Tab-separated table of C-alpha atoms in Angstrom:
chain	number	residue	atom	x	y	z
A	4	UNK	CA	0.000	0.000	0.000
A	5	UNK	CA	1.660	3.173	-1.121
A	6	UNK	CA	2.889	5.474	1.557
A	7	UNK	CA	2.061	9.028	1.981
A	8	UNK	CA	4.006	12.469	4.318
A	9	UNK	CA	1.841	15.389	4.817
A	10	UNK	CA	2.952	18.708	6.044
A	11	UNK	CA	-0.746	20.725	6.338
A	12	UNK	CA	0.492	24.351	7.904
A	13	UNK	CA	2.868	23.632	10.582
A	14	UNK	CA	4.567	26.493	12.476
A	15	UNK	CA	6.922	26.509	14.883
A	16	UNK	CA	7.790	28.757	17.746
A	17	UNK	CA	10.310	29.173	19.720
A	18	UNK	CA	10.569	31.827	22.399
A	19	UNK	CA	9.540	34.858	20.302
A	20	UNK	CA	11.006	33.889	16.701
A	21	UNK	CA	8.890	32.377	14.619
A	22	UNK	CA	11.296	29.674	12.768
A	23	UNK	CA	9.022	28.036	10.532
A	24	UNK	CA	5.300	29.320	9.441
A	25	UNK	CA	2.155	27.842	7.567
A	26	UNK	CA	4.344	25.049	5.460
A	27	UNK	CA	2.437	22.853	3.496
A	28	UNK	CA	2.891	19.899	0.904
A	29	UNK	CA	1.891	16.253	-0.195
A	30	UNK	CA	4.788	14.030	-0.853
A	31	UNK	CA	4.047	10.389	-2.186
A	32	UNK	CA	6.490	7.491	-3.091
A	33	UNK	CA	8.898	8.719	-5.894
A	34	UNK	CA	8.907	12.044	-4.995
A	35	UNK	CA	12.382	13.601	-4.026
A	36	UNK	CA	11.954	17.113	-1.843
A	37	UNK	CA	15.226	19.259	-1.685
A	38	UNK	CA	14.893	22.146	0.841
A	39	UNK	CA	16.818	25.155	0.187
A	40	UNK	CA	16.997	28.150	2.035
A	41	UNK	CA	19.959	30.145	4.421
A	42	UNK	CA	21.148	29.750	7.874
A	43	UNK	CA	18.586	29.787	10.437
A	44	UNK	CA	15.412	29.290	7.808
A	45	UNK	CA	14.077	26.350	9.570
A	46	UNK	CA	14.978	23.958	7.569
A	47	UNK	CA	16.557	21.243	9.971
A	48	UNK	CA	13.472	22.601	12.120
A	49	UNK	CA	11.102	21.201	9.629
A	50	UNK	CA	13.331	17.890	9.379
A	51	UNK	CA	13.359	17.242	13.071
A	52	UNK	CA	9.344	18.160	12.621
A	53	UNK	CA	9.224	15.595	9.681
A	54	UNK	CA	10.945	13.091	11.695
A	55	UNK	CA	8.533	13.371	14.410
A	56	UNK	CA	11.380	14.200	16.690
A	57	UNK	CA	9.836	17.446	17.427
A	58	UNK	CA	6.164	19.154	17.732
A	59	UNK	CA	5.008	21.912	15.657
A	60	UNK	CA	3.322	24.713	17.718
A	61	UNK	CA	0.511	24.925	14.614
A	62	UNK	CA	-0.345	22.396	11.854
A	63	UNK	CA	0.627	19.098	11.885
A	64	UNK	CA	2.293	16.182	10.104
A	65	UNK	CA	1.005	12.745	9.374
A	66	UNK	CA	2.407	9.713	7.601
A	67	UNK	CA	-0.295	7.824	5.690
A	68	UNK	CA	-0.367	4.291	4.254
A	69	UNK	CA	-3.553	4.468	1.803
A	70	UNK	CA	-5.666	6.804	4.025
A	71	UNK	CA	-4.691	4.973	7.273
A	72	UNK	CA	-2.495	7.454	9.730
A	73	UNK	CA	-0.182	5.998	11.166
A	74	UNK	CA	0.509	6.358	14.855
A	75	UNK	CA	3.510	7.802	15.763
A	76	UNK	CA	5.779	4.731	16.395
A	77	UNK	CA	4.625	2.924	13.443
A	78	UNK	CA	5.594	5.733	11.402
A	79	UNK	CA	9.186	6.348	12.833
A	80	UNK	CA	9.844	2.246	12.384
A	81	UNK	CA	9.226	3.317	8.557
A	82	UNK	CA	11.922	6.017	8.658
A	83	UNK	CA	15.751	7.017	8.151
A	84	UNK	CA	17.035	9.914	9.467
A	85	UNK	CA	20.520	11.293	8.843
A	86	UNK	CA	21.764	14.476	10.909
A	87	UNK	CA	24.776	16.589	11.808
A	88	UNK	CA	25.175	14.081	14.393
A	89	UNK	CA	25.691	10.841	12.854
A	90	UNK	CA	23.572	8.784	15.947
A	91	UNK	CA	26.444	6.264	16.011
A	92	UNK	CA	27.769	4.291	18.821
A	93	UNK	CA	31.418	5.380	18.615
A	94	UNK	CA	32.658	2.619	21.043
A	95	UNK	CA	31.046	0.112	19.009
A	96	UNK	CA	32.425	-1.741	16.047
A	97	UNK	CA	30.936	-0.427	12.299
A	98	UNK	CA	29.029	-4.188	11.908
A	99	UNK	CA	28.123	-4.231	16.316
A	100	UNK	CA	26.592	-0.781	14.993
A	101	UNK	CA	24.279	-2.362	12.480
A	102	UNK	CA	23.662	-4.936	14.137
A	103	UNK	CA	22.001	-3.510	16.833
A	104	UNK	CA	19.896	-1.152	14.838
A	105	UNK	CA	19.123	-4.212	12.279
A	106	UNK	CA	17.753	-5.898	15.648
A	107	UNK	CA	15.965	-2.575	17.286
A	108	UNK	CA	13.710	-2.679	14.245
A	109	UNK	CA	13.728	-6.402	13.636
A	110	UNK	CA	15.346	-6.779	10.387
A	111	UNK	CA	15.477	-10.199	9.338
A	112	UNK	CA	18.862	-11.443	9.151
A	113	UNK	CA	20.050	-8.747	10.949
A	114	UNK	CA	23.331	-9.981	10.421
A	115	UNK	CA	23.476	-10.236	6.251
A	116	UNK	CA	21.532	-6.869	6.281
A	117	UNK	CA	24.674	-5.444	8.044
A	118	UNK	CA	27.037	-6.378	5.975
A	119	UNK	CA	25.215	-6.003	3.020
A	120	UNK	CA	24.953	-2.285	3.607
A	121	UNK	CA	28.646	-2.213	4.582
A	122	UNK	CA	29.518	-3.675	1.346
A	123	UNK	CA	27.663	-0.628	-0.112
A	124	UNK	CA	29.148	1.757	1.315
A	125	UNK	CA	32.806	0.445	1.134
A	126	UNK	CA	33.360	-0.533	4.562
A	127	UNK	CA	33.345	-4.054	5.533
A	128	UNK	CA	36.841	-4.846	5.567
A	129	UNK	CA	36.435	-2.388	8.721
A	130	UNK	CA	33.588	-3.995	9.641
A	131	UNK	CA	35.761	-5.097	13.017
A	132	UNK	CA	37.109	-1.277	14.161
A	133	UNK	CA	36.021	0.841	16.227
A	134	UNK	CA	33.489	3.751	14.431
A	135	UNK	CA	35.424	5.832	16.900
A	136	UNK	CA	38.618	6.037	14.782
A	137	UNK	CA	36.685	6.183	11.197
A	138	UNK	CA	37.578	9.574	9.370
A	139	UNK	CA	34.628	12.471	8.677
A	140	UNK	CA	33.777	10.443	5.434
A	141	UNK	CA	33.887	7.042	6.821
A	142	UNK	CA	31.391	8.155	9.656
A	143	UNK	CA	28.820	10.047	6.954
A	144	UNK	CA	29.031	6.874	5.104
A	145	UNK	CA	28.387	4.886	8.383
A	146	UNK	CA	25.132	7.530	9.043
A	147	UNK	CA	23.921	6.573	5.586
A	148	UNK	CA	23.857	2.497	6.198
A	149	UNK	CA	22.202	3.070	9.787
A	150	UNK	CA	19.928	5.074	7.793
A	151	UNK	CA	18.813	2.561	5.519
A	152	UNK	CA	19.062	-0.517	7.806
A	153	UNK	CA	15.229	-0.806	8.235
A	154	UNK	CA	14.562	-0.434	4.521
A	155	UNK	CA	12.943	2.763	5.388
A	156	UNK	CA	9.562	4.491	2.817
A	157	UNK	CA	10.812	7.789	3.907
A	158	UNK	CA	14.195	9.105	4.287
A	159	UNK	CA	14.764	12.676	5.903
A	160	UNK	CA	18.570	13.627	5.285
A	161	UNK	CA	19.880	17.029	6.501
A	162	UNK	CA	23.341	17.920	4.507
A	163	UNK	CA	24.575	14.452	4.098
A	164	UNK	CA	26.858	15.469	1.336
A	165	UNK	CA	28.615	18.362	3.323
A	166	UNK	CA	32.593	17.689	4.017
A	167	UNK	CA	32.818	14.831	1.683
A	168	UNK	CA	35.224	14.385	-0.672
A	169	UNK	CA	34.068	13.893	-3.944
A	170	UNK	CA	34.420	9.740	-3.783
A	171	UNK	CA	32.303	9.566	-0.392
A	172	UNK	CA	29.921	12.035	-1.662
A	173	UNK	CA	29.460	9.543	-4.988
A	174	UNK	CA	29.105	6.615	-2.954
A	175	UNK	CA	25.922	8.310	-0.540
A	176	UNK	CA	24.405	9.400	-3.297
A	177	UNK	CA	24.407	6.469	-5.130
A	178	UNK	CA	22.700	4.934	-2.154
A	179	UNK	CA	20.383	7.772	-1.755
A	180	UNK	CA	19.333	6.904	-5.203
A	181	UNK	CA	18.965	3.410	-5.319
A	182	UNK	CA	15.397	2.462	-4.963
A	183	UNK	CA	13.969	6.293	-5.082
A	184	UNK	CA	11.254	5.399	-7.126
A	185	UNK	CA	9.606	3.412	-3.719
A	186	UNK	CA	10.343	5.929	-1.330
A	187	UNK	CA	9.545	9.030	-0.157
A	188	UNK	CA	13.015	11.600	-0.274
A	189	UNK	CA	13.315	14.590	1.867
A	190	UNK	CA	16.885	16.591	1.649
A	191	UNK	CA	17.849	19.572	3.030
A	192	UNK	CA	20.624	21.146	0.971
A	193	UNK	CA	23.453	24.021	0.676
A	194	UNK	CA	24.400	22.888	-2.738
A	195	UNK	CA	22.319	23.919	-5.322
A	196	UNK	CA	23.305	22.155	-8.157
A	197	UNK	CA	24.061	18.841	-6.112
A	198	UNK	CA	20.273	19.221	-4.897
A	199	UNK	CA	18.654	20.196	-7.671
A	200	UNK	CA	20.064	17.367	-9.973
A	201	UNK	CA	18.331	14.777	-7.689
A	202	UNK	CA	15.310	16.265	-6.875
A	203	UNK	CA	11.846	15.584	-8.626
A	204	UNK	CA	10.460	18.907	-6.517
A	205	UNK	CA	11.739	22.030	-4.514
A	206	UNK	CA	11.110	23.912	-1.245
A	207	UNK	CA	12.424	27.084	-0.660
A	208	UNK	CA	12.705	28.634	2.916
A	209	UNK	CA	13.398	32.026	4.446
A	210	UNK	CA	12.682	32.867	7.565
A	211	UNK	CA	10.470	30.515	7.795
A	212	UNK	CA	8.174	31.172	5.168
A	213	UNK	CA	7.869	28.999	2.066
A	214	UNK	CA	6.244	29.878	-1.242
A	215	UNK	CA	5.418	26.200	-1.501
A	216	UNK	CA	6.515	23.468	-3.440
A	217	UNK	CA	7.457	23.680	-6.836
A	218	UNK	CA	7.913	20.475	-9.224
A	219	UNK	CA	11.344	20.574	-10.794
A	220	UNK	CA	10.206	20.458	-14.537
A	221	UNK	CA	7.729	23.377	-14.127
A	222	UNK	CA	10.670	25.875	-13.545
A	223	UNK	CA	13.944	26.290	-15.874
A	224	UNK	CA	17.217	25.175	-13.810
A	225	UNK	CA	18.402	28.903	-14.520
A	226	UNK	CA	15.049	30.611	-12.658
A	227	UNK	CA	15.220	28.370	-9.853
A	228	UNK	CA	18.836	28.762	-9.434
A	229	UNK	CA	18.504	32.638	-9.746
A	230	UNK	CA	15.598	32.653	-6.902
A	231	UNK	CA	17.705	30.767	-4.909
A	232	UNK	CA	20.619	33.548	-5.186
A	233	UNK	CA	18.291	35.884	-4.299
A	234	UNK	CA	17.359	34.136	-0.936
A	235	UNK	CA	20.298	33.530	0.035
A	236	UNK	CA	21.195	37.093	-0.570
A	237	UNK	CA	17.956	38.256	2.160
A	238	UNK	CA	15.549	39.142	-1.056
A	239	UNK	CA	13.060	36.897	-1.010
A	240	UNK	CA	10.521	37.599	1.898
């Protein structure tokens, strides 16, 4: 049954700043979502939001299978999340790692899903060393097979390219990409041209505000690339 993320006006408040207002979109498998916007426009806000991690003071968020909500823990069991912080257990081995996220959400063959994924993303000859010692890329890389360990419909990802070198960066995306067409993609992004060349739609945030979402192939690469100079330089409103 095809799997649904709904955004319908969410807000959010904190203290007196208003970091995120009225956002609203539809996202269904397929559909790849790249947020842009500056520093400070909400957009990991609206991740953590997404990821159900956090409460919107207005609006809400649901995660539908056919027109079923889910409840809250159902629908976190069919996500992956990938932050600034790369929710690792540095003590632990890379596979111990996977392992024991394969077995929080019950993977079968917990043990061939780890390694599997470890193949993927280059790793499992290190499979037995410490995550602590891995290097910036190694770790991302890591993030990304954690990530993916429960198969997930929707995958939120907040700059998962940023300080990797051009090899690591090729092997997440290529991951990222592999069976889009089944799931739901939400990416928050610094990179224009990295973001827009695997999105399918685009968000656009400042200050909060959004002027909705805008399906790549109804805007020219040079328009949308032109608004988002202009909101990064404080003109759009």
């Amino acid at each position: 049954m095809s799997i649904r993320l709904t955004a319908d006006g969410v807000g959010k408040v904190r203290g007196s700043r208003k970091t995120l207002r009225n956002v609203s979109f539809s996202l269904e498998a397929g559909q790849h979502l790249v947020v842009f916007g500056s520093n400070g426009a909400g957009k990991t806000t609206l991740l953590r939001i997404l990821a159900l991690l956090d409460r919107p003071s207005a609006g809400s968020v649901a995660v539908l299978e056919g027109e079923t909500a889910l409840d809250e823990v159902s629908a976190r069991a069919r996500m992956g999340f990938v932050t600034h912080a790369p929710q690792l257990y540095l003590d632990l081995t890379a596979e111990e790692n996977l392992l024991l996220f394969a077995r929080l959400y019950g993977v079968p063959d917990a043990q061939r899903r780890a390694r599997d994924l470890l193949d993927a993303v280059g790793l499992l000859h290190r499979r037995e060393d410490v995550v602590r010692g891995f290097s910036r890329g190694m770790t991302q890389r890591m993030a990304i097979a954690r990530a993916l360990v429960n198969d997930p419909d929707i995958l939120l990802l907040d700059e998962v390219y940023s300080g990797l070198d051009p090899r690591a960066a090729e092997v997440v995306r290529s991951l990222v990409q592999r069976d889009a067409e089944r799931r739901i993609i939400v990416e928050v992004s610094h990179d224009f041209e990295s973001g827009y060349a695997d999105c399918t739609d685009v968000l656009m945030l400042e200050r909060g505000r959004t002027a909705g979402v805008v399906a790549r192939g109804d805007v020219s690469a040079d328009e949308m690339r032109a608004r988002y100079r202009e909101l990064l330089a404080g003109v759009t409103s």
